[in-house]
Amino acid sequence: MTVSFSIIKEDARTGARAGVLHTPRGDVETPVFMPVGTQATVKTMTPREVWDLGGRLILSNTYHLYLRPGADLIREAGGLHSFMGWDGPILTDSGGFQVFSLAPLRRIEEEGVWFRSHIDGSEHFFSPEKAVAVQEALGSDIAMAFDQCAPYPCTYEEAREAMERTSRWALRCKEAWRRKDQALFGIVQGGVHRDLRERSVRDLVELDFPGYGIGGLSVGEPKDIMYQVLDYTVPLLPREKPRYLMGVGSPDCLLEGVARGVDMFDCVLPTRIARNGTVFTREGKLVVRNAGYARDFRPLDPECGCYACRHFTRAYIRHLIKAGEVLGIRLTTIHNLHFVLELMQNIRRAILEGNFYEYKEAFLARWNKN
């Protein structure tokens, strides 16, 4: 098995755990947040900058790279690591979420999904076998099974149909998977329905994947509902294998996910809101592009030690953003990634030291104050 997982310590009061994800390109300490490099780049950042901030495992997306520049070109370049100049491990999403959320005029069949590109309108077909083949061409260290993500809200029958199809497609993905230097994870679906989530877990655990994603959350449902789904889903997953909550990156959700036993997270949120002039602070989100910060000569977060906070003020960064200078969104991106990656390091340390519950409560008390 190319990817394995070791648990180092579990928190006595919650489901939180500190572990190590072993991959062909190095070990990754967990809990871990994966910066998202959708199109083979973490927007505005160089790979070295991401590494220096503490990023050790990044995510790229099969749907986007399949459409542009194409999996064959990336394979010709020596694979995704060589193509983008990243030496650490990479996880690729199967493209299932994007096919169902971005592609217009899609048509779902048992064999797969017909869809039109959001770039030029051209028609394409993705099947479980195609999703596996594209990810094998990309050469990621962890690939994800092709799934059907039900929207929120949806009917019980819609959620059931998507979950059952996801289970059937998971089997087809595993049967199609040939690249043994790449791990294939299954994805749990089932919407917000407990019985469907339980059935999905049973189906996937029977296939014995080396890790399991929890999909279909953070798609518009209230956070308390997401936490409820995690409460009854995560304990059903194999203790000895990594658990990956897909598409979650808000600091409060990261803490709540870890508290429920999740090991891996990814989300575009930190980099996306950075490009809109919003940053994380220990007191909550701060919209630095707002006029009220035009003469604010404090750092983005006075307690942060990132490059942006050590050298620049809110007033300067706001000026850059309002002037359309790229440096402005580079600085907010550096800050947000540093904030989230440092948060995960602090969470891990708290688990190892036996005070995760206290750390979580103290952080959330400040985060939620405003």
Short mmCIF file of C-alpha atoms in Angstrom, two decimals:
data_model
loop_
_atom_site.label_atom_id
_atom_site.label_comp_id
_atom_site.label_asym_id
_atom_site.label_seq_id
_atom_site.Cartn_x
_atom_site.Cartn_y
_atom_site.Cartn_z
CA MET A 1 0.00 0.00 0.00
CA THR A 2 1.51 3.32 -1.09
CA VAL A 3 -0.32 5.44 1.49
CA SER A 4 -0.79 4.44 5.11
CA PHE A 5 -1.80 6.15 8.33
CA SER A 6 -0.54 6.03 11.90
CA ILE A 7 -2.32 7.46 14.93
CA ILE A 8 0.07 9.05 17.41
CA LYS A 9 -2.38 10.27 20.06
CA GLU A 10 -6.12 10.66 20.55
CA ASP A 11 -7.73 13.36 22.68
CA ALA A 12 -9.41 12.05 25.81
CA ARG A 13 -12.44 14.41 25.72
CA THR A 14 -13.20 14.55 22.00
CA GLY A 15 -12.65 12.50 18.84
CA ALA A 16 -9.55 14.54 17.90
CA ARG A 17 -6.45 12.65 16.89
CA ALA A 18 -2.90 13.46 15.87
CA GLY A 19 -1.36 11.17 13.30
CA VAL A 20 0.97 10.78 10.36
CA LEU A 21 -0.07 10.17 6.76
CA HIS A 22 2.71 8.19 5.08
CA THR A 23 3.04 8.85 1.32
CA PRO A 24 5.63 8.04 -1.35
CA ARG A 25 6.77 11.68 -1.27
CA GLY A 26 7.10 12.04 2.47
CA ASP A 27 5.18 11.93 5.70
CA VAL A 28 2.43 14.45 6.44
CA GLU A 29 1.48 15.26 10.01
CA THR A 30 -2.23 15.31 10.72
CA PRO A 31 -4.63 16.96 11.23
CA VAL A 32 -3.70 18.63 7.95
CA PHE A 33 -5.18 21.38 5.81
CA MET A 34 -4.45 21.07 2.09
CA PRO A 35 -4.04 24.37 0.20
CA VAL A 36 -5.96 24.12 -3.05
CA GLY A 37 -4.07 24.37 -6.33
CA THR A 38 -7.09 23.83 -8.56
CA GLN A 39 -5.27 24.40 -11.85
CA ALA A 40 -1.84 23.16 -10.73
CA THR A 41 -1.14 26.34 -8.79
CA VAL A 42 -2.11 27.79 -5.44
CA LYS A 43 -3.26 31.16 -6.75
CA THR A 44 -0.65 33.98 -6.49
CA MET A 45 1.81 31.67 -4.68
CA THR A 46 4.94 29.82 -5.76
CA PRO A 47 5.34 26.20 -4.62
CA ARG A 48 8.32 27.24 -2.48
CA GLU A 49 6.22 29.89 -0.73
CA VAL A 50 3.50 27.35 0.05
CA TRP A 51 6.11 24.97 1.45
CA ASP A 52 7.73 27.68 3.55
CA LEU A 53 4.32 28.53 5.03
CA GLY A 54 4.01 24.95 6.22
CA GLY A 55 2.01 23.40 3.37
CA ARG A 56 2.95 19.75 2.96
CA LEU A 57 0.06 18.26 0.99
CA ILE A 58 -1.82 20.16 -1.71
CA LEU A 59 -4.91 19.47 -3.79
CA SER A 60 -5.38 19.82 -7.53
CA ASN A 61 -8.52 19.19 -9.52
CA THR A 62 -9.08 16.56 -12.18
CA TYR A 63 -11.97 18.35 -13.91
CA HIS A 64 -10.06 21.58 -14.46
CA LEU A 65 -6.78 19.95 -15.49
CA TYR A 66 -8.58 17.55 -17.83
CA LEU A 67 -10.12 20.52 -19.64
CA ARG A 68 -6.96 22.63 -19.59
CA PRO A 69 -4.15 21.89 -20.37
CA GLY A 70 -5.13 18.21 -20.63
CA ALA A 71 -4.01 15.07 -18.79
CA ASP A 72 -1.91 13.81 -21.72
CA LEU A 73 0.16 16.99 -21.77
CA ILE A 74 0.76 16.75 -18.01
CA ARG A 75 1.77 13.09 -18.35
CA GLU A 76 4.17 14.09 -21.15
CA ALA A 77 5.67 16.69 -18.80
CA GLY A 78 6.48 13.94 -16.30
CA GLY A 79 3.33 14.15 -14.20
CA LEU A 80 1.74 16.81 -12.08
CA HIS A 81 4.62 17.13 -9.60
CA SER A 82 7.13 17.85 -12.35
CA PHE A 83 4.71 20.03 -14.31
CA MET A 84 4.01 22.39 -11.40
CA GLY A 85 7.34 22.12 -9.60
CA TRP A 86 5.98 20.68 -6.36
CA ASP A 87 8.03 17.96 -4.65
CA GLY A 88 5.57 17.11 -1.88
CA PRO A 89 2.52 14.85 -2.06
CA ILE A 90 -0.55 15.82 -4.11
CA LEU A 91 -4.18 14.74 -3.78
CA THR A 92 -6.45 15.07 -6.80
CA ASP A 93 -10.19 15.46 -6.49
CA SER A 94 -11.98 13.23 -8.99
CA GLY A 95 -13.86 16.13 -10.58
CA GLY A 96 -17.22 14.80 -9.47
CA PHE A 97 -18.16 17.91 -7.50
CA GLN A 98 -17.20 20.21 -10.37
CA VAL A 99 -19.07 18.15 -12.96
CA PHE A 100 -22.22 18.45 -10.87
CA SER A 101 -21.78 22.07 -9.75
CA LEU A 102 -19.98 23.90 -12.58
CA ALA A 103 -20.79 22.14 -15.82
CA PRO A 104 -23.98 23.35 -17.53
CA LEU A 105 -26.29 21.04 -19.46
CA ARG A 106 -25.06 17.87 -17.77
CA ARG A 107 -26.81 14.55 -18.35
CA ILE A 108 -26.41 11.79 -15.78
CA GLU A 109 -26.46 8.17 -16.88
CA GLU A 110 -25.51 5.00 -15.07
CA GLU A 111 -22.41 4.78 -17.24
CA GLY A 112 -21.28 8.31 -16.33
CA VAL A 113 -22.01 11.99 -16.92
CA TRP A 114 -22.15 14.00 -20.11
CA PHE A 115 -21.37 17.67 -19.53
CA ARG A 116 -20.36 20.85 -21.32
CA SER A 117 -17.14 22.64 -20.46
CA HIS A 118 -17.56 25.87 -18.52
CA ILE A 119 -14.65 27.21 -20.63
CA ASP A 120 -15.83 26.79 -24.21
CA GLY A 121 -19.07 24.79 -24.10
CA SER A 122 -17.53 21.68 -25.66
CA GLU A 123 -19.15 18.36 -24.71
CA HIS A 124 -17.32 15.78 -22.60
CA PHE A 125 -18.04 12.50 -20.86
CA PHE A 126 -16.76 11.40 -17.46
CA SER A 127 -17.22 7.87 -16.17
CA PRO A 128 -15.66 6.31 -13.08
CA GLU A 129 -13.11 4.65 -15.35
CA LYS A 130 -12.33 7.95 -17.08
CA ALA A 131 -11.88 9.76 -13.76
CA VAL A 132 -9.41 7.09 -12.62
CA ALA A 133 -7.53 7.15 -15.94
CA VAL A 134 -7.15 10.93 -15.87
CA GLN A 135 -5.86 10.87 -12.28
CA GLU A 136 -3.42 8.10 -13.13
CA ALA A 137 -2.13 10.27 -15.98
CA LEU A 138 -1.78 13.22 -13.62
CA GLY A 139 0.26 11.04 -11.25
CA SER A 140 -1.08 12.31 -7.94
CA ASP A 141 -0.21 10.45 -4.76
CA ILE A 142 -3.84 10.22 -3.65
CA ALA A 143 -6.72 9.95 -6.11
CA MET A 144 -10.42 10.19 -5.28
CA ALA A 145 -13.18 7.93 -6.54
CA PHE A 146 -15.72 9.49 -8.90
CA ASP A 147 -18.88 10.29 -6.95
CA GLN A 148 -22.23 12.01 -7.36
CA CYS A 149 -22.61 14.91 -4.96
CA ALA A 150 -26.26 15.62 -4.17
CA PRO A 151 -27.08 19.33 -3.77
CA TYR A 152 -28.48 20.95 -0.65
CA PRO A 153 -31.35 21.04 -0.27
CA CYS A 154 -32.63 18.01 -2.15
CA THR A 155 -35.26 15.34 -1.60
CA TYR A 156 -34.56 12.10 0.22
CA GLU A 157 -34.97 10.20 -3.05
CA GLU A 158 -32.44 12.44 -4.81
CA ALA A 159 -29.94 11.91 -1.99
CA ARG A 160 -30.58 8.16 -2.01
CA GLU A 161 -30.11 7.88 -5.77
CA ALA A 162 -26.83 9.85 -5.63
CA MET A 163 -25.54 7.77 -2.73
CA GLU A 164 -26.35 4.45 -4.38
CA ARG A 165 -24.78 5.54 -7.65
CA THR A 166 -21.69 6.71 -5.74
CA SER A 167 -21.36 3.23 -4.24
CA ARG A 168 -21.66 1.55 -7.62
CA TRP A 169 -19.18 3.98 -9.14
CA ALA A 170 -16.76 3.42 -6.25
CA LEU A 171 -16.60 -0.27 -7.13
CA ARG A 172 -15.99 0.57 -10.78
CA CYS A 173 -13.23 3.00 -9.81
CA LYS A 174 -11.49 0.37 -7.74
CA GLU A 175 -11.76 -2.20 -10.53
CA ALA A 176 -10.33 0.30 -13.03
CA TRP A 177 -7.48 1.45 -10.78
CA ARG A 178 -4.11 0.16 -11.98
CA ARG A 179 -1.45 2.56 -10.71
CA LYS A 180 -0.05 1.02 -7.53
CA ASP A 181 2.13 4.01 -6.62
CA GLN A 182 -1.11 5.96 -6.14
CA ALA A 183 -3.73 5.47 -3.40
CA LEU A 184 -7.44 5.59 -4.22
CA PHE A 185 -9.84 6.95 -1.56
CA GLY A 186 -13.59 6.38 -1.50
CA ILE A 187 -16.12 9.15 -0.84
CA VAL A 188 -19.08 8.87 1.54
CA GLN A 189 -22.31 10.46 0.34
CA GLY A 190 -25.91 10.46 1.59
CA GLY A 191 -26.86 14.08 2.04
CA VAL A 192 -28.12 14.95 5.52
CA HIS A 193 -29.86 11.59 6.06
CA ARG A 194 -28.40 9.34 8.70
CA ASP A 195 -29.56 6.05 7.21
CA LEU A 196 -28.10 6.97 3.81
CA ARG A 197 -24.76 7.96 5.34
CA GLU A 198 -24.65 4.68 7.25
CA ARG A 199 -25.38 2.70 4.09
CA SER A 200 -22.73 4.62 2.18
CA VAL A 201 -20.10 3.91 4.83
CA ARG A 202 -20.96 0.20 4.82
CA ASP A 203 -20.67 0.02 1.05
CA LEU A 204 -17.31 1.77 0.94
CA VAL A 205 -15.74 0.06 3.93
CA GLU A 206 -16.55 -3.26 2.28
CA LEU A 207 -14.37 -2.14 -0.65
CA ASP A 208 -11.48 -1.53 1.78
CA PHE A 209 -10.14 1.79 0.51
CA PRO A 210 -6.95 3.08 2.20
CA GLY A 211 -8.77 6.30 3.15
CA TYR A 212 -12.22 7.84 3.07
CA GLY A 213 -13.50 11.23 2.03
CA ILE A 214 -16.70 12.66 3.48
CA GLY A 215 -18.40 14.44 0.61
CA GLY A 216 -21.66 16.29 0.14
CA LEU A 217 -21.09 18.67 3.06
CA SER A 218 -20.27 22.38 3.07
CA VAL A 219 -22.58 22.68 0.05
CA GLY A 220 -24.99 25.20 1.59
CA GLU A 221 -26.31 23.41 4.67
CA PRO A 222 -26.12 25.19 8.08
CA LYS A 223 -22.98 24.41 10.03
CA ASP A 224 -24.87 22.74 12.88
CA ILE A 225 -26.34 20.26 10.40
CA MET A 226 -22.87 19.52 9.01
CA TYR A 227 -21.64 18.84 12.54
CA GLN A 228 -24.58 16.52 13.20
CA VAL A 229 -23.79 14.53 10.05
CA LEU A 230 -20.17 14.24 11.16
CA ASP A 231 -21.25 13.15 14.64
CA TYR A 232 -22.92 10.01 13.31
CA THR A 233 -20.78 9.40 10.21
CA VAL A 234 -17.16 9.65 11.38
CA PRO A 235 -17.40 7.00 14.14
CA LEU A 236 -18.50 4.45 11.53
CA LEU A 237 -15.33 4.86 9.48
CA PRO A 238 -12.32 2.60 10.18
CA ARG A 239 -10.30 4.02 13.06
CA GLU A 240 -6.97 3.07 11.48
CA LYS A 241 -7.56 4.91 8.20
CA PRO A 242 -7.48 8.64 7.39
CA ARG A 243 -10.74 10.60 7.26
CA TYR A 244 -10.99 13.52 4.88
CA LEU A 245 -13.71 16.20 5.13
CA MET A 246 -13.92 17.65 1.66
CA GLY A 247 -14.34 21.36 0.94
CA VAL A 248 -14.08 22.72 4.50
CA GLY A 249 -11.63 25.49 5.42
CA SER A 250 -13.16 28.02 7.81
CA PRO A 251 -11.17 28.03 11.10
CA ASP A 252 -14.22 27.28 13.24
CA CYS A 253 -15.20 24.35 10.98
CA LEU A 254 -11.65 23.00 11.04
CA LEU A 255 -11.70 22.91 14.83
CA GLU A 256 -15.13 21.31 14.95
CA GLY A 257 -14.13 18.77 12.30
CA VAL A 258 -10.96 17.79 14.17
CA ALA A 259 -13.00 17.47 17.37
CA ARG A 260 -15.12 14.87 15.58
CA GLY A 261 -12.17 12.79 14.41
CA VAL A 262 -11.41 14.21 10.95
CA ASP A 263 -7.76 14.12 9.82
CA MET A 264 -7.68 15.93 6.45
CA PHE A 265 -9.31 19.07 5.05
CA ASP A 266 -9.20 21.18 1.90
CA CYS A 267 -10.95 24.34 0.75
CA VAL A 268 -10.52 27.29 -1.60
CA LEU A 269 -11.91 29.61 1.10
CA PRO A 270 -8.62 31.01 2.51
CA THR A 271 -7.26 31.96 -0.93
CA ARG A 272 -10.62 32.96 -2.44
CA ILE A 273 -11.57 35.45 0.28
CA ALA A 274 -8.00 36.76 0.24
CA ARG A 275 -8.49 37.81 -3.38
CA ASN A 276 -11.65 39.64 -2.28
CA GLY A 277 -9.77 41.57 0.41
CA THR A 278 -10.87 39.50 3.42
CA VAL A 279 -8.51 37.94 5.95
CA PHE A 280 -8.71 35.70 8.99
CA THR A 281 -7.77 37.10 12.38
CA ARG A 282 -8.05 35.69 15.89
CA GLU A 283 -11.06 37.98 16.34
CA GLY A 284 -12.83 36.67 13.23
CA LYS A 285 -12.84 37.81 9.60
CA LEU A 286 -11.60 41.28 8.67
CA VAL A 287 -12.54 42.92 5.36
CA VAL A 288 -9.40 44.97 4.88
CA ARG A 289 -10.60 46.55 1.64
CA ASN A 290 -13.27 48.47 3.60
CA ALA A 291 -12.88 52.24 3.91
CA GLY A 292 -12.56 52.04 7.69
CA TYR A 293 -9.02 50.66 7.33
CA ALA A 294 -7.70 53.45 5.09
CA ARG A 295 -5.74 54.93 8.03
CA ASP A 296 -5.31 51.80 10.11
CA PHE A 297 -1.58 51.30 10.53
CA ARG A 298 -1.79 48.05 12.47
CA PRO A 299 -0.95 44.64 11.00
CA LEU A 300 -3.76 42.51 9.61
CA ASP A 301 -3.57 40.52 12.86
CA PRO A 302 -1.33 41.99 15.59
CA GLU A 303 -0.63 38.47 16.95
CA CYS A 304 0.38 36.99 13.57
CA GLY A 305 3.98 36.40 12.58
CA CYS A 306 3.50 35.97 8.82
CA TYR A 307 5.48 38.03 6.30
CA ALA A 308 2.52 40.31 5.56
CA CYS A 309 1.87 41.11 9.22
CA ARG A 310 5.54 41.62 10.06
CA HIS A 311 6.12 44.17 7.30
CA PHE A 312 2.89 45.86 6.21
CA THR A 313 -0.16 47.62 7.59
CA ARG A 314 -3.87 47.30 6.93
CA ALA A 315 -3.80 50.75 5.34
CA TYR A 316 -1.06 49.78 2.88
CA ILE A 317 -2.63 46.45 1.94
CA ARG A 318 -6.01 48.15 1.46
CA HIS A 319 -4.33 50.71 -0.82
CA LEU A 320 -2.79 47.93 -2.93
CA ILE A 321 -6.11 46.12 -3.29
CA LYS A 322 -8.05 49.28 -4.17
CA ALA A 323 -5.34 50.20 -6.70
CA GLY A 324 -5.52 46.76 -8.32
CA GLU A 325 -1.93 45.91 -7.43
CA VAL A 326 -1.25 42.16 -7.43
CA LEU A 327 0.93 42.47 -4.32
CA GLY A 328 -2.18 43.25 -2.30
CA ILE A 329 -3.84 39.89 -2.92
CA ARG A 330 -0.51 38.12 -2.61
CA LEU A 331 -0.14 39.52 0.91
CA THR A 332 -3.68 38.62 1.95
CA THR A 333 -3.17 35.12 0.52
CA ILE A 334 0.12 34.68 2.38
CA HIS A 335 -1.59 35.75 5.58
CA ASN A 336 -4.64 33.50 5.23
CA LEU A 337 -2.63 30.42 4.33
CA HIS A 338 -0.22 31.09 7.20
CA PHE A 339 -3.17 31.54 9.55
CA VAL A 340 -4.84 28.25 8.61
CA LEU A 341 -1.64 26.19 8.42
CA GLU A 342 -0.45 27.54 11.77
CA LEU A 343 -3.88 26.79 13.23
CA MET A 344 -3.52 23.14 12.20
CA GLN A 345 -0.04 22.99 13.75
CA ASN A 346 -1.41 24.44 16.99
CA ILE A 347 -4.30 21.98 16.96
CA ARG A 348 -1.91 19.08 16.55
CA ARG A 349 0.29 20.38 19.37
CA ALA A 350 -2.73 20.75 21.64
CA ILE A 351 -3.79 17.15 20.95
CA LEU A 352 -0.29 15.88 21.71
CA GLU A 353 -0.13 17.94 24.91
CA GLY A 354 -3.57 16.82 26.04
CA ASN A 355 -5.31 20.22 26.02
CA PHE A 356 -7.12 20.26 22.69
CA TYR A 357 -10.57 20.84 24.21
CA GLU A 358 -9.36 23.90 26.11
CA TYR A 359 -7.55 25.23 23.03
CA LYS A 360 -10.66 24.79 20.89
CA GLU A 361 -12.96 26.54 23.34
CA ALA A 362 -10.56 29.46 23.83
CA PHE A 363 -10.05 29.93 20.09
CA LEU A 364 -13.76 29.80 19.27
CA ALA A 365 -14.63 32.21 22.08
CA ARG A 366 -12.45 34.86 20.42
CA TRP A 367 -13.38 33.90 16.86
CA ASN A 368 -17.12 34.15 17.56
CA LYS A 369 -16.94 37.32 19.67
CA ASN A 370 -17.58 39.65 16.74
#
